Coordinates of C-alpha atoms in Angstrom, one line a residue:
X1 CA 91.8 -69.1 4.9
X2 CA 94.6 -66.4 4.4
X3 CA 98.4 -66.9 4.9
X4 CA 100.2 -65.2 7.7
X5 CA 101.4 -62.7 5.6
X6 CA 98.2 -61.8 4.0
X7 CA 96.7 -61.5 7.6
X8 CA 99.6 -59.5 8.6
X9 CA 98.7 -57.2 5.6
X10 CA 95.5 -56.9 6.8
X11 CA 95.3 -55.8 10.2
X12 CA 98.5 -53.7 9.2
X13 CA 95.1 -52.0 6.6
X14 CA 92.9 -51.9 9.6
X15 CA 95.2 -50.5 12.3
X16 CA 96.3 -47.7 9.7
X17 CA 92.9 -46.6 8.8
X18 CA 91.4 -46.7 11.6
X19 CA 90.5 -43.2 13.7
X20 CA 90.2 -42.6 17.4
X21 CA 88.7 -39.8 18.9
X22 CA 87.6 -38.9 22.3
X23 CA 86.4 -36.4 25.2
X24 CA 87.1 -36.8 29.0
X25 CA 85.1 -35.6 32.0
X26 CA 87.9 -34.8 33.8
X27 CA 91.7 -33.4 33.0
X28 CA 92.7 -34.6 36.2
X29 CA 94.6 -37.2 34.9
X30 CA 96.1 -35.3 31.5
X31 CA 97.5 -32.9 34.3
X32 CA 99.0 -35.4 36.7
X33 CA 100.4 -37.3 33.8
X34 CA 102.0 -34.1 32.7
X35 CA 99.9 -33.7 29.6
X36 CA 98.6 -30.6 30.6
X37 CA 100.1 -28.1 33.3
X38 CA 98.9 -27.2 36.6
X39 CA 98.1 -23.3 35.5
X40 CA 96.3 -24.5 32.2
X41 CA 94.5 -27.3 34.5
X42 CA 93.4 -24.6 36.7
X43 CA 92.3 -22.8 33.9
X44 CA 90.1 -25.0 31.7
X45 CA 88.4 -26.2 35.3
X46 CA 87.2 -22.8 36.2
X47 CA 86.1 -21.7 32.6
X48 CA 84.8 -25.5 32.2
X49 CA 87.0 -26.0 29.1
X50 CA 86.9 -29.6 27.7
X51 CA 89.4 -30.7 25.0
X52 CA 88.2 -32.5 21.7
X53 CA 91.1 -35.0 21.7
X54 CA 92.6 -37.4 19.1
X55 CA 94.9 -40.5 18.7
X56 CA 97.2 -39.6 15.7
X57 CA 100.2 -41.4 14.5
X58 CA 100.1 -43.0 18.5
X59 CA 100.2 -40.1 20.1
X60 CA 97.4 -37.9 21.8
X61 CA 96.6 -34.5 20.5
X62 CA 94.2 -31.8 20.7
X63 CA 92.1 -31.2 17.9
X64 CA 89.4 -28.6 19.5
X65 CA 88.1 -27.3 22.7
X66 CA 85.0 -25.8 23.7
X67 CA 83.0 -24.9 27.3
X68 CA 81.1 -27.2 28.2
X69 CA 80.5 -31.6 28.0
X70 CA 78.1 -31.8 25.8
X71 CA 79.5 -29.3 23.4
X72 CA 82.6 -31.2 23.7
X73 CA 80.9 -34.1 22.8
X74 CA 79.0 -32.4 19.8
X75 CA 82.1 -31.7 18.5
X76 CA 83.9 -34.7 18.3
X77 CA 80.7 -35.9 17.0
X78 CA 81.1 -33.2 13.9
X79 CA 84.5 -34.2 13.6
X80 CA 83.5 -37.5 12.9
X81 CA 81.1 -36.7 10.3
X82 CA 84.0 -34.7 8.5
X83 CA 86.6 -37.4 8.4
X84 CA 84.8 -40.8 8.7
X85 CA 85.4 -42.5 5.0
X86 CA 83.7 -45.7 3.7
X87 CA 81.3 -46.1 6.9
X88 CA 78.7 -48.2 5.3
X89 CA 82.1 -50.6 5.5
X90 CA 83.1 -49.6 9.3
X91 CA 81.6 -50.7 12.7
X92 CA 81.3 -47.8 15.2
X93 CA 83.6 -48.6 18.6
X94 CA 82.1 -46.6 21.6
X95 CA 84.1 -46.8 24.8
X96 CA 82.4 -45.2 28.2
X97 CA 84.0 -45.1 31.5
X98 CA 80.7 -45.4 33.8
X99 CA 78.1 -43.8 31.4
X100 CA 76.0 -45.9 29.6
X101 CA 73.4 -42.7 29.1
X102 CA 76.2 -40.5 27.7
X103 CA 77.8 -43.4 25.0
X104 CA 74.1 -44.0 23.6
X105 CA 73.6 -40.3 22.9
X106 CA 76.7 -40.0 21.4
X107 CA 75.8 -42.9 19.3
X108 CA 72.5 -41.7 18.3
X109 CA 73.9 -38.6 17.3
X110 CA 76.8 -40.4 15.3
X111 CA 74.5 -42.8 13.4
X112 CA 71.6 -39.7 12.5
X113 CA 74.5 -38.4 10.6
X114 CA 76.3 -41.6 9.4
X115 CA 75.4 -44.9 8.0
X116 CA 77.8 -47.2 9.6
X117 CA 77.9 -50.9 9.0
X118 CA 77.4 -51.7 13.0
X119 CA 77.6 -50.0 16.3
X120 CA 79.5 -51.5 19.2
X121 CA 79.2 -49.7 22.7
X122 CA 81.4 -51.4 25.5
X123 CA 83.1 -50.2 29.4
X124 CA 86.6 -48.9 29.4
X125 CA 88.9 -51.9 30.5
X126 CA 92.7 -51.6 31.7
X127 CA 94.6 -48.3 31.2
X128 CA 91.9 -47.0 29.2
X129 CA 89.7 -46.8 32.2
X130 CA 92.7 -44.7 34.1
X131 CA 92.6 -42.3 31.3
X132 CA 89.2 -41.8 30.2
X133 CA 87.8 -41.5 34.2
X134 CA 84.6 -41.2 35.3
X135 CA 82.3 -39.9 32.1
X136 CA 84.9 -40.2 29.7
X137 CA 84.3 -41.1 26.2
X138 CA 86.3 -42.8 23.1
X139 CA 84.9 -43.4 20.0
X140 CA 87.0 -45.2 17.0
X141 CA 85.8 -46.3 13.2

């Protein structure tokens, strides 16, 4: 029932506020991408570093790093539960690449803390697939 203009104005609302946040399996693809260097590739395999990584502005950046997956994952998780605003308003956007088991933990753990509106858990599709690999997960709210 809205005008262009006024849908315009609303997606503009949505796309702004919306956050993105995610943690991969693998850096494979950050280093042949040239995201991350060989020697710091090398690096975070052997001392099984894993990034806490965020969209911001359109670009990727890191926002933490631990050792290990599932502290990686716990992370982002209390990185969420710091900066998600309004979430009794938001639906919950969980992207796995090949890990059903992993995207439902995360979203327990998500929704123990926060009351979001709705919960959506989906497979990676496209370029995000690429990215993401095997195990990866994105969440967005």
């Amino acid at each position: 029932g809205l005008d262009f203009y006024a849908v315009k104005e609303k997606i503009a609302e949505f796309r702004d506020a919306m956050e993105t946040k995610f943690v991969l399996e693998s850096l494979e693809n950050l280093r042949k991408n040239g995201r991350l260097s060989r020697v710091t590739f090398t690096i975070c395999s052997v001392l099984n570093i894993r990034p806490v990584m965020a969209a911001e502005d359109g670009e990727i950046i890191k926002i933490d790093q631990v050792r290990g997956h599932n502290k990686a994952l716990m992370r982002m998780i209390e990185g969420i539960e710091k900066d998600a605003r309004d979430v009794a308003n938001k639906i919950l956007g969980i992207a796995h690449c090949n890990n059903r088991e992993r995207a439902e933990m995360v979203k327990r753990e998500i929704l123990k803390r926060l009351p979001f509106k709705d919960c959506i858990i989906v497979n990676t599709a496209g370029v995000a697939t690429l990215y993401a690999n095997d195990g990866g997960i994105i969440v967005s709210y």
